[in-house]
Coordinates of C-alpha atoms in Angstrom, one line a residue:
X24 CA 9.6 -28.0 -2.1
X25 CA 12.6 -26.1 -1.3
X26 CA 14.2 -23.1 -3.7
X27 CA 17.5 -22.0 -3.2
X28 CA 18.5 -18.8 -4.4
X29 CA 21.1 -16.4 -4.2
X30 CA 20.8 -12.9 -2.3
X31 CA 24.1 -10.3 -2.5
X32 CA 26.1 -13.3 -1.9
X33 CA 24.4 -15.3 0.8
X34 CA 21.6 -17.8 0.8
X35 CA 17.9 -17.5 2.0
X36 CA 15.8 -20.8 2.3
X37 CA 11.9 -20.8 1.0
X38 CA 9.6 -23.8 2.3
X39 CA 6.3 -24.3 1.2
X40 CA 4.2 -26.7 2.8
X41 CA 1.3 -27.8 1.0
X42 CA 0.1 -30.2 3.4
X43 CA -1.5 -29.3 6.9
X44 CA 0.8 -29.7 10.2
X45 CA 0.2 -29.7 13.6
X46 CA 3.4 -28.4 14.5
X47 CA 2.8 -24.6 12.4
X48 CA 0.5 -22.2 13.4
X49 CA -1.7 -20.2 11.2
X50 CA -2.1 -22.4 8.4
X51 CA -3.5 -21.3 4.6
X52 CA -5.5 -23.0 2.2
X53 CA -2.9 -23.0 -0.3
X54 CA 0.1 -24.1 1.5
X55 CA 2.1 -22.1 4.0
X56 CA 5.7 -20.6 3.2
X57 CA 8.3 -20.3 5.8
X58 CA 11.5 -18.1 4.8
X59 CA 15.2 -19.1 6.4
X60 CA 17.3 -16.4 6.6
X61 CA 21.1 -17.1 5.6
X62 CA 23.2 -19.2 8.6
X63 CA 26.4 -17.6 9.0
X64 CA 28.0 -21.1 10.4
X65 CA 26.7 -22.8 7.9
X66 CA 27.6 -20.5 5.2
X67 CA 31.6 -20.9 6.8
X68 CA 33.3 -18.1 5.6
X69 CA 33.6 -14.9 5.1
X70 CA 31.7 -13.1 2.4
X71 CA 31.6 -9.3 1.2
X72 CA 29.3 -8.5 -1.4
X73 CA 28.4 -5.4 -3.3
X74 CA 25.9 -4.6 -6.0
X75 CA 24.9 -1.5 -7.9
X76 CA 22.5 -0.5 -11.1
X77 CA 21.0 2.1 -12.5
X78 CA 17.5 2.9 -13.7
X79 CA 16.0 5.2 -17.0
X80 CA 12.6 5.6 -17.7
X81 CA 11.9 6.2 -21.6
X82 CA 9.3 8.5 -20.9
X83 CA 11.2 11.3 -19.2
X84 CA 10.2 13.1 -16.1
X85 CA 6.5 13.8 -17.2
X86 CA 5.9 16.5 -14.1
X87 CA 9.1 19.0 -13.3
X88 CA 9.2 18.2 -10.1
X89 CA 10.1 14.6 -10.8
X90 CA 12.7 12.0 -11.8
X91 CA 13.4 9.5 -14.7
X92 CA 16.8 8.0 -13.2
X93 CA 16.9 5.7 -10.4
X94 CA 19.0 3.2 -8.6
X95 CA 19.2 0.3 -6.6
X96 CA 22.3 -0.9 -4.2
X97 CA 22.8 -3.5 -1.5
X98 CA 26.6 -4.5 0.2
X99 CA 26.5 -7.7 3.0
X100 CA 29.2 -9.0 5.2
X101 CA 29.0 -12.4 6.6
X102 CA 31.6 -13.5 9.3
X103 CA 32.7 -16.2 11.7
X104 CA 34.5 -16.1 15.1
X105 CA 35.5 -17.6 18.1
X106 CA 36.2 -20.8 16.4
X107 CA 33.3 -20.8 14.7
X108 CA 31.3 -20.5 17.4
X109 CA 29.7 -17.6 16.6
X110 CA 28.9 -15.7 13.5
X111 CA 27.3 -12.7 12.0
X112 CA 25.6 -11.7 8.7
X113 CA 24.6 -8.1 7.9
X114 CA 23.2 -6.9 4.9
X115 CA 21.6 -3.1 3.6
X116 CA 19.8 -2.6 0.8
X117 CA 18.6 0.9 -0.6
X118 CA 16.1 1.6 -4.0
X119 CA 15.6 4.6 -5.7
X120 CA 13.0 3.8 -8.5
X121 CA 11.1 6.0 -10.8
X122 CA 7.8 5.7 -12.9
X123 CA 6.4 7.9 -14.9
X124 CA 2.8 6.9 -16.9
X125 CA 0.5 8.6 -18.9
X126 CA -3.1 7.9 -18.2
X127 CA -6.0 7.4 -19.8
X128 CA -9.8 6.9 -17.7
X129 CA -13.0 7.5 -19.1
X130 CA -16.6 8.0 -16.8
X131 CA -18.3 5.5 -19.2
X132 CA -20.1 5.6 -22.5
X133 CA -24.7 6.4 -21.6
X134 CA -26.4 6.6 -24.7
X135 CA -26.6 10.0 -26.4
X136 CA -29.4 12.5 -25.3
X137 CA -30.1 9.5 -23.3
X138 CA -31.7 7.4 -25.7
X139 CA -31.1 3.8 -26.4
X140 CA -32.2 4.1 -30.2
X141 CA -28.9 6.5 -30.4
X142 CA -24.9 5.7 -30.4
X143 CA -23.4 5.9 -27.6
X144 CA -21.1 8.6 -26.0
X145 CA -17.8 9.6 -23.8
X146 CA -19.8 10.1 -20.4
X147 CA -16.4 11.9 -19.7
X148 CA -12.4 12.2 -19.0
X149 CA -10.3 11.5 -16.4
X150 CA -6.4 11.4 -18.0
X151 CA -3.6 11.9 -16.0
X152 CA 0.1 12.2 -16.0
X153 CA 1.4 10.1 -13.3
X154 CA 5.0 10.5 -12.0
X155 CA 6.1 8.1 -9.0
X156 CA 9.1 7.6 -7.1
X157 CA 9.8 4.9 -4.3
X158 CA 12.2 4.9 -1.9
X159 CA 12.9 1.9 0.5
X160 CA 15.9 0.9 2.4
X161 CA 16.1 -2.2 4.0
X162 CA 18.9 -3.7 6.9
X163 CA 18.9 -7.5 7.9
X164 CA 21.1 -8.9 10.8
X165 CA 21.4 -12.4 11.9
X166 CA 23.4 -13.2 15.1
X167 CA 23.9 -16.8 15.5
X168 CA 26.0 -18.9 19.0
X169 CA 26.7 -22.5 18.5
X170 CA 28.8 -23.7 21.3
X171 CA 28.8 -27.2 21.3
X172 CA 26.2 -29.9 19.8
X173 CA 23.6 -29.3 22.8
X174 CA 22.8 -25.3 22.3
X175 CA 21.8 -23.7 19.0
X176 CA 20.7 -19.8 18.7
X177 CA 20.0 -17.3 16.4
X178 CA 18.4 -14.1 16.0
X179 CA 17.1 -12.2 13.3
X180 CA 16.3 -8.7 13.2
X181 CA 15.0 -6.9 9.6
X182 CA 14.2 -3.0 9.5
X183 CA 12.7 -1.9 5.8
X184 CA 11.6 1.5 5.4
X185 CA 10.0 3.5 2.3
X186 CA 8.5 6.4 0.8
X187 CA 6.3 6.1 -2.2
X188 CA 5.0 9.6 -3.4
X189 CA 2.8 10.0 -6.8
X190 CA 2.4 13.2 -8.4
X191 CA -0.8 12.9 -10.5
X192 CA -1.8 16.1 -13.0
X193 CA -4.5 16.2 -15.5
X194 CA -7.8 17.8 -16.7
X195 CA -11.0 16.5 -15.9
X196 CA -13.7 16.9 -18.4
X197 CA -17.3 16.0 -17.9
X198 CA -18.6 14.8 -21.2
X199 CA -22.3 13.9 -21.6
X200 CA -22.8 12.9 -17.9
X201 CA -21.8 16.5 -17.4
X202 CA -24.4 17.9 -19.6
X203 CA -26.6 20.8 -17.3
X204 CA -23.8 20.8 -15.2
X205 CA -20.2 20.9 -16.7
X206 CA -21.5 21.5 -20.6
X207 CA -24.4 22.5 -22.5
X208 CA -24.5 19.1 -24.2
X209 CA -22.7 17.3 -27.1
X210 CA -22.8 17.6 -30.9
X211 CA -22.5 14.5 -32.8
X212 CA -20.8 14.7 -35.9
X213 CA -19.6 11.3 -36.7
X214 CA -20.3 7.8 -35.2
X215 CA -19.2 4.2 -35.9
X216 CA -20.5 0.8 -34.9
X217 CA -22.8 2.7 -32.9
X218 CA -19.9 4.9 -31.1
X219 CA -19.8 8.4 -31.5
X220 CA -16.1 8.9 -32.8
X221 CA -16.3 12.6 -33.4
X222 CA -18.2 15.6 -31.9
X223 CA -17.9 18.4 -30.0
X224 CA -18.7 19.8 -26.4
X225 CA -20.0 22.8 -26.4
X226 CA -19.6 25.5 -23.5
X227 CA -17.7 23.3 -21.9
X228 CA -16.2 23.7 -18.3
X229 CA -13.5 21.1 -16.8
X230 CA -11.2 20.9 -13.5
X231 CA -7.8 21.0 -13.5
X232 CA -6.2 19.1 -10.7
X233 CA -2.8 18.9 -8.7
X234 CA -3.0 15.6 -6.5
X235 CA -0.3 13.7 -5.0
X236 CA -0.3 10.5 -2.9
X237 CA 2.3 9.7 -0.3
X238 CA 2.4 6.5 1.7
X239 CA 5.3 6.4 4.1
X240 CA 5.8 3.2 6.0
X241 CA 8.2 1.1 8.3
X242 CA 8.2 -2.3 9.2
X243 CA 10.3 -4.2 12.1
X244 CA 10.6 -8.2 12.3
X245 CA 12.7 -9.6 15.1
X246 CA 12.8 -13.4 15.9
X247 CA 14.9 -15.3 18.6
X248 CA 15.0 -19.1 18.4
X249 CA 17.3 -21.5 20.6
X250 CA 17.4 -24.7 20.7
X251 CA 18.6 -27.2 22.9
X252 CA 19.3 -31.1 22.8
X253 CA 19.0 -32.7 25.8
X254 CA 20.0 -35.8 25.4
X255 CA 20.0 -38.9 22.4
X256 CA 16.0 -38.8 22.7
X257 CA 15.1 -35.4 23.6
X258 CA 15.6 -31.7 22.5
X259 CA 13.6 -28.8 23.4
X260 CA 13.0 -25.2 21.2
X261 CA 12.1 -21.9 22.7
X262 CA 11.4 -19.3 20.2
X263 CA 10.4 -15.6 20.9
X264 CA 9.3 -13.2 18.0
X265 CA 8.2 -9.3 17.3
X266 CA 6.9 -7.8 14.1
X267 CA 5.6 -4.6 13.9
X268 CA 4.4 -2.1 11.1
X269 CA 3.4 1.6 10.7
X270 CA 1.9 3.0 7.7
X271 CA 0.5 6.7 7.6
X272 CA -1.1 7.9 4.0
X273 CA -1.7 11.1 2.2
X274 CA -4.2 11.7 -0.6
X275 CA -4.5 14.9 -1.6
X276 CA -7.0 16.4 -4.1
X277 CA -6.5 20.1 -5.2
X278 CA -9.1 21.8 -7.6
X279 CA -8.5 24.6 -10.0
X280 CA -10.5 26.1 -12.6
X281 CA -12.2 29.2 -14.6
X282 CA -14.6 29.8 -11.8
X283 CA -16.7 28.4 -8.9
X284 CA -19.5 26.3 -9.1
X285 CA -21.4 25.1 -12.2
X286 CA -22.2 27.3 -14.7
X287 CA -19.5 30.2 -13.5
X288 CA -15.9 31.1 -14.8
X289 CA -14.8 31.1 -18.9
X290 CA -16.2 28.0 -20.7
X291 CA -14.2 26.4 -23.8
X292 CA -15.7 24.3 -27.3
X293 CA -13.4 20.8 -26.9
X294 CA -13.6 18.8 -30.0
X295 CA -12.6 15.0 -29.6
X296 CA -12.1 12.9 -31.6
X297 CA -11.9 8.8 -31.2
X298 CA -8.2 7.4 -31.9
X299 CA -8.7 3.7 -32.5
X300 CA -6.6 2.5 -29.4
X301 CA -9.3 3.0 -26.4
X302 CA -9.2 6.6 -26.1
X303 CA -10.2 10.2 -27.0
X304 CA -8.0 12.9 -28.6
X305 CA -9.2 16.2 -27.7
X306 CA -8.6 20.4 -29.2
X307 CA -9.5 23.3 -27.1
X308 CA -9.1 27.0 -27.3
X309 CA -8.3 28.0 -23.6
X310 CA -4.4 28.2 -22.4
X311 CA -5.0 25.7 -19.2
X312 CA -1.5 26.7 -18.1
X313 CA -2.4 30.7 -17.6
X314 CA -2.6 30.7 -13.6
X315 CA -4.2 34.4 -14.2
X316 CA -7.2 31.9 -16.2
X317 CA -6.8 28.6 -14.1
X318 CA -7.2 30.0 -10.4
X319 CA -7.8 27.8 -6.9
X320 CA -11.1 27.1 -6.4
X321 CA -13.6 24.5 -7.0
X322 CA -15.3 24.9 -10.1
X323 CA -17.7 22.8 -10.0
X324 CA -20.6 22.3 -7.0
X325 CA -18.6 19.0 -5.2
X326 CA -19.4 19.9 -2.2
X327 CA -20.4 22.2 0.5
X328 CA -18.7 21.9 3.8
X329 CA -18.8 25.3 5.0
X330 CA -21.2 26.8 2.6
X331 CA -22.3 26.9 -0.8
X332 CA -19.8 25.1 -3.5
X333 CA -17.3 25.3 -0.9
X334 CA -15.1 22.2 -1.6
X335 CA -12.1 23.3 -3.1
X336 CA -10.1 19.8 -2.5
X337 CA -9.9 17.0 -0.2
X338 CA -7.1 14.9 1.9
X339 CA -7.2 11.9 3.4
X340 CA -4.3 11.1 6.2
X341 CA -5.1 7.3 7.2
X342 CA -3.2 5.7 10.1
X343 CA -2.2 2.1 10.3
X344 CA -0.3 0.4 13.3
X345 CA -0.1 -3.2 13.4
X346 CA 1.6 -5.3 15.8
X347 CA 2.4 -8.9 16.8
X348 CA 4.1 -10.2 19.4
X349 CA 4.7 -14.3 19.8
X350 CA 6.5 -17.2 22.3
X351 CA 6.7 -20.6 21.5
X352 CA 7.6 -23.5 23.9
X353 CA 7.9 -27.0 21.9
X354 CA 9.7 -30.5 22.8
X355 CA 10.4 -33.4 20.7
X356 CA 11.4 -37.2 21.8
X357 CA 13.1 -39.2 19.3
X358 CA 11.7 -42.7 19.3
X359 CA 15.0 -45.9 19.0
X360 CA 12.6 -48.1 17.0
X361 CA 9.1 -48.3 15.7
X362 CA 6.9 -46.6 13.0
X363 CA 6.6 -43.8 15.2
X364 CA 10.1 -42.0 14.8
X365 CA 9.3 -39.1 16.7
X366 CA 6.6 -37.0 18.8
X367 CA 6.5 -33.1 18.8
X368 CA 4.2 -31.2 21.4
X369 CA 4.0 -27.8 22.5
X370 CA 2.5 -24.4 22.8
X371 CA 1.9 -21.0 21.2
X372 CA 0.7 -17.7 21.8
X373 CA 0.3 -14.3 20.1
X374 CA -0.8 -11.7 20.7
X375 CA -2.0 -9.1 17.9
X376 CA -3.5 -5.3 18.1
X377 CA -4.5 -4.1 15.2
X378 CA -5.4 0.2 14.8
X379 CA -7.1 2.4 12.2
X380 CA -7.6 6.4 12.3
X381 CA -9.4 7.5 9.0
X382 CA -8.5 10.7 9.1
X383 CA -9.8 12.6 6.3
X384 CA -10.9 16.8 5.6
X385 CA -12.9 18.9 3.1
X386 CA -10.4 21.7 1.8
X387 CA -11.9 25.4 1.2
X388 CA -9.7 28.1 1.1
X389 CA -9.2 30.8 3.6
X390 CA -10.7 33.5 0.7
X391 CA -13.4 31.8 -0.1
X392 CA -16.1 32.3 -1.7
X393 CA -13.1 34.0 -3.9
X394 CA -11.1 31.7 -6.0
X395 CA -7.1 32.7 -5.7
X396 CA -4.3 32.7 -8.6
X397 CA -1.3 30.3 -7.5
X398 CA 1.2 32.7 -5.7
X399 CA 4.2 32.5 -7.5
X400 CA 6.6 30.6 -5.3
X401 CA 4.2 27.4 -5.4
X402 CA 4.1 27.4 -9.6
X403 CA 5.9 24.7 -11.1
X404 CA 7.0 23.7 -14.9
X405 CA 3.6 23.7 -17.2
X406 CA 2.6 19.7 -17.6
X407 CA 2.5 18.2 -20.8
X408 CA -0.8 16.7 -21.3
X409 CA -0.3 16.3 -25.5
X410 CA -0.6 12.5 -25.2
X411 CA -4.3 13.6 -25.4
X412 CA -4.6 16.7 -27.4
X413 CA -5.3 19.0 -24.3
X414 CA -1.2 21.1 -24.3
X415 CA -0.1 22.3 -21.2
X416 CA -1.8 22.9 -17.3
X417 CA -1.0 24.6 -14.5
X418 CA 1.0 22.8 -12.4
X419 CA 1.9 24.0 -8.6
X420 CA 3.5 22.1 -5.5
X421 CA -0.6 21.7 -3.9
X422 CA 1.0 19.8 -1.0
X423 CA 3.0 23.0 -0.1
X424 CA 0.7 25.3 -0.1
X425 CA -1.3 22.8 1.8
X426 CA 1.0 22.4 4.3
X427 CA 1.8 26.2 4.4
X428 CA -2.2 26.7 6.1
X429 CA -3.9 27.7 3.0
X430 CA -7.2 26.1 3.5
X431 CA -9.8 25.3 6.2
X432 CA -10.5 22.0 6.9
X433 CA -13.6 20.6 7.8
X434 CA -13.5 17.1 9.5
X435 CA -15.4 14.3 7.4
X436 CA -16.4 11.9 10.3
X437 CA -18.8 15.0 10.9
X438 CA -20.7 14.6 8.0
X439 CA -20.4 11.4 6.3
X440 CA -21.3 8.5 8.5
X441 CA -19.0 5.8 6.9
X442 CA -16.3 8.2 7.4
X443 CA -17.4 8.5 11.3
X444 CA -17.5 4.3 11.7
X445 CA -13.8 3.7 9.9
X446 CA -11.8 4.0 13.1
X447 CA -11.4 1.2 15.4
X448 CA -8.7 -0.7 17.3
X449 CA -8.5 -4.5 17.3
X450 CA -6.6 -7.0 19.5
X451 CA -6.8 -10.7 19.2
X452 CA -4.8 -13.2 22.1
X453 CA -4.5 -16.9 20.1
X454 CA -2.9 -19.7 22.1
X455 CA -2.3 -22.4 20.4
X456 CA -1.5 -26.5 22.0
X457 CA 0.0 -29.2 19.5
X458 CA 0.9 -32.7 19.4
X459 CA 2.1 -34.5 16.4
X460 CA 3.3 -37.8 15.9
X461 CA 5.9 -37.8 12.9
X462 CA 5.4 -41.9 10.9
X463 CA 8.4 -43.3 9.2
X464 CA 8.1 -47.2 7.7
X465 CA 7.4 -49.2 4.9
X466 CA 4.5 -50.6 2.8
X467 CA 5.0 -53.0 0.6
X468 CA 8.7 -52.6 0.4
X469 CA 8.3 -49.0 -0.2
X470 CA 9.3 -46.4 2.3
X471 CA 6.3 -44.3 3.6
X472 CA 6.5 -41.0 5.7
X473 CA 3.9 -38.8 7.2
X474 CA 2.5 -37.2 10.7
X475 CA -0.6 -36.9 12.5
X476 CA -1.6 -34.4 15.0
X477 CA -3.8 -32.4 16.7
X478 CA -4.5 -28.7 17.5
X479 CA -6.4 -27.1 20.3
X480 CA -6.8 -23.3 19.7
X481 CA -8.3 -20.3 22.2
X482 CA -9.0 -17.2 21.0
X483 CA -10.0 -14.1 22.7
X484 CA -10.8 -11.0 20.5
X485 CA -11.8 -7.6 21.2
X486 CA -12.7 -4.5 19.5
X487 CA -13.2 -0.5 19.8
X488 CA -15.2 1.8 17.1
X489 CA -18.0 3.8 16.8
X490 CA -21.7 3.9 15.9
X491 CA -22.6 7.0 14.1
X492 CA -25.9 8.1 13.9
X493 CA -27.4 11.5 12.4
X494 CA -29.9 13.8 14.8
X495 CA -31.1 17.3 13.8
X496 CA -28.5 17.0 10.6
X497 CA -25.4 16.2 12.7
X498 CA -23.7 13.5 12.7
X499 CA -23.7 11.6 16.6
X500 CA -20.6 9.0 17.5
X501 CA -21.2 6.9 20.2
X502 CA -18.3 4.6 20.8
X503 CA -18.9 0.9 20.8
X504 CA -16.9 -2.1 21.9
X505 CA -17.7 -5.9 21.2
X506 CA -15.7 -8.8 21.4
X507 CA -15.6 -12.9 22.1
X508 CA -14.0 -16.4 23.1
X509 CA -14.0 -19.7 21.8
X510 CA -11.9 -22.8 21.6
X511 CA -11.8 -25.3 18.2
X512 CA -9.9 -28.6 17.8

């Protein structure tokens, strides 16, 4: 089917084939779409287009150092010269979009004191104030030469760009999976349809946490066809194409808290109470926005990267490139008569290289074992975590302080060996010969269309990562390298 549909005043064509074709490359299961950019010839005159809304979000800016207003805009020209010969079509579009969300995760329900004859229990909290804001321009060009009826070209070149950064606050509190540990235990005090609805944790520690995700990432598509009729019977396509992305990723986890390790720092008595609609509302007595109380530091034993309850965060900083590069040579002879209206044959090739670098570090701060009160010119607004009972936390810029060398890092590929094995580089050659006949007739007074064909595709693959091993405690990489051929019809 074909669906037509306006964009800022031009036109952009979706096919989706559902059948299989000899003539397109990399086929799906579920049909394969291919998207027609706007043809400034075709279009035939010329078109300026501008656009322009705003955005509110009805929550407000949940964290202080976001936004609840947002926008998105977009102008295009198409054009026509030399006779109409040649013509142009250029289009930008930029988005400025907030979210804000207020989040609710629980560790699970166990049984309480463990035994199935009893109700069960919030295992623990995970809530969150989430505040988002993406970014993302975007600039299409099409060029496009028709000089006479024999040549036809056109090239298309997209560039989108964006920035997506999350700001996540909250309070974790270990409930009765943290009992030993992060409490002394629960107290039931009421319980319904065997849920415990109300009850208190007593001696209870929790973590209070400034994380943020980032993703920045570009993206560059550029595609030259031309196309060339011969004569009557025969026409001939050359098409050359690039497409390229980048993505590179931060996830940052910052801890804060009373004290480090378990069973250190002030404690607090949290009540909760069930609410009917899927969560917990809680009461506490500690002020979780005092950064003299809620210091830097892990408070509870995470980890221990450079000694004992050492890990006062984490950040992760994966790198993705990804790129594809692809010619295509085809002909088609256009048959006077016969069932056979026309055959199509041809070749493809790509050419792909795929790379990952899992970066990722255990945070400790430069004073450890000492925890450290937020210096003042990384403290932000207090966070409002009222949507369940818990009032305000300490909220600081954790990426800044990050950034400013505040912590040691210890690599993660040398002590977790998943971590050590999630690099690699990938690059796959396909080429790809066709040859289709295209049917056109009648049956039974009834007209009939259709094609058959045939595909022959080579494929050479290769790869790069690592084995990881452990030996006296340390982790060992040993780069490794596999790869292989083969040819299917």
């Amino acid at each position: 089917y074909e669906i037509l549909s306006g964009l800022v005043g031009s036109e952009m064509c979706i096919r989706d084939s559902k059948t299989p074709d000899a003539s397109v490359m990399a086929q799906a299961i579920g049909g394969t779409v291919d998207m027609q950019t706007i043809s400034p010839l075709i279009h035939g005159e010329q078109t300026i287009a501008v656009s322009l809304r705003g955005e509110l979000n009805d929550l407000g800016a949940l964290n202080s150092d976001s936004t609840d207003k947002g926008y998105r805009g977009s102008i295009s020209y198409v054009d026509q010269f030399a006779d109409d010969t040649f013509g142009i079509a250029l289009g930008y579009a930029r988005m400025q979009s907030p979210n804000q969300e207020e989040r609710w995760q629980a560790w699970g329900y166990p049984e309480l004191d463990y035994n199935p004859d009893n109700p069960k229990v919030l295992g623990g909290a995970k809530p969150f104030v989430r505040s988002s804001e993406l970014e993302r321009d975007g600039v299409l060009a099409v060029f496009e030469y028709q000089p006479n009826e024999t040549f036809h070209s056109v090239l298309d070149i997209y560039y989108t760009k964006f920035n997506d950064e999350q700001r996540l606050r909250g309070i974790e509190i270990p409930g009765q999976w943290g009992a030993g540990w992060g409490n002394a235990g629960i107290t039931a005090i009421e319980n319904s349809d065997g849920l415990v609805t109300n009850g208190t944790i007593n001696d209870a520690a929790v973590i209070v946490r400034n994380d943020i995700n980032i993703r920045d990432a570009d993206s560059l598509s550029i595609g030259w066809n031309n196309q060339f009729t011969i004569n009557e019977n025969w026409s001939v396509t050359a098409d050359v194409s690039m497409s390229r992305a980048n993505r590179t990723d931060i996830g940052m986890e910052s801890y804060s808290g009373t004290g480090r390790g378990n069973g250190n720092g002030v404690t607090d008595t949290l009540g909760f109470a069930y609410n009917g609609e899927g969560s917990y509302n809680f009461a506490h007595n500690l002020d979780y926005s005092n950064p003299d109380l809620i210091k830097l530091g892990g408070p509870f034993s995470w980890g221990n990267p450079i000694g004992p309850d050492s890990q006062d965060g984490f950040i992760n900083k994966p790198e993705i490139e990804d790129e594809l590069k692809s010619l295509r040579l085809s002909a088609e002879y256009i048959f006077d008569d016969g069932f056979v209206s026309s055959i199509e044959f041809g070749v493809n090739r790509t050419d792909r290289d795929k790379s990952k670098r899992d970066n990722g570090f255990y945070l400790t701060l430069k004073q450890y074992p000492d925890m450290v009160r937020v210096p003042d010119q990384y403290l932000l607004s207090p966070t409002s975590l009222e949507f369940f009972g818990m009032g305000d936390m300490l909220s600081y810029d954790s990426l800044a302080f990050y950034n400013d060398g505040n912590y040691i890092e210890t690599n993660a590929d040398t002590v977790d060996l998943s971590r050590a094995t999630n690099s690699w580089d990938v690059s796959e050659e396909v080429t790809t010969l066709f040859v289709m006949a295209n049917l056109e007739t009648e049956l039974f007074g009834l007209p009939v269309v259709g094609n058959i064909g045939l595909q022959s595709v080579h494929t050479d693959q290769s790869s790069e990562g690592t084995i990881a091993t452990v030996d006296s405690g340390e982790v060992v990489k040993t780069p490794n390298s596999a790869g292989d051929t083969y040819t299917c019809l």
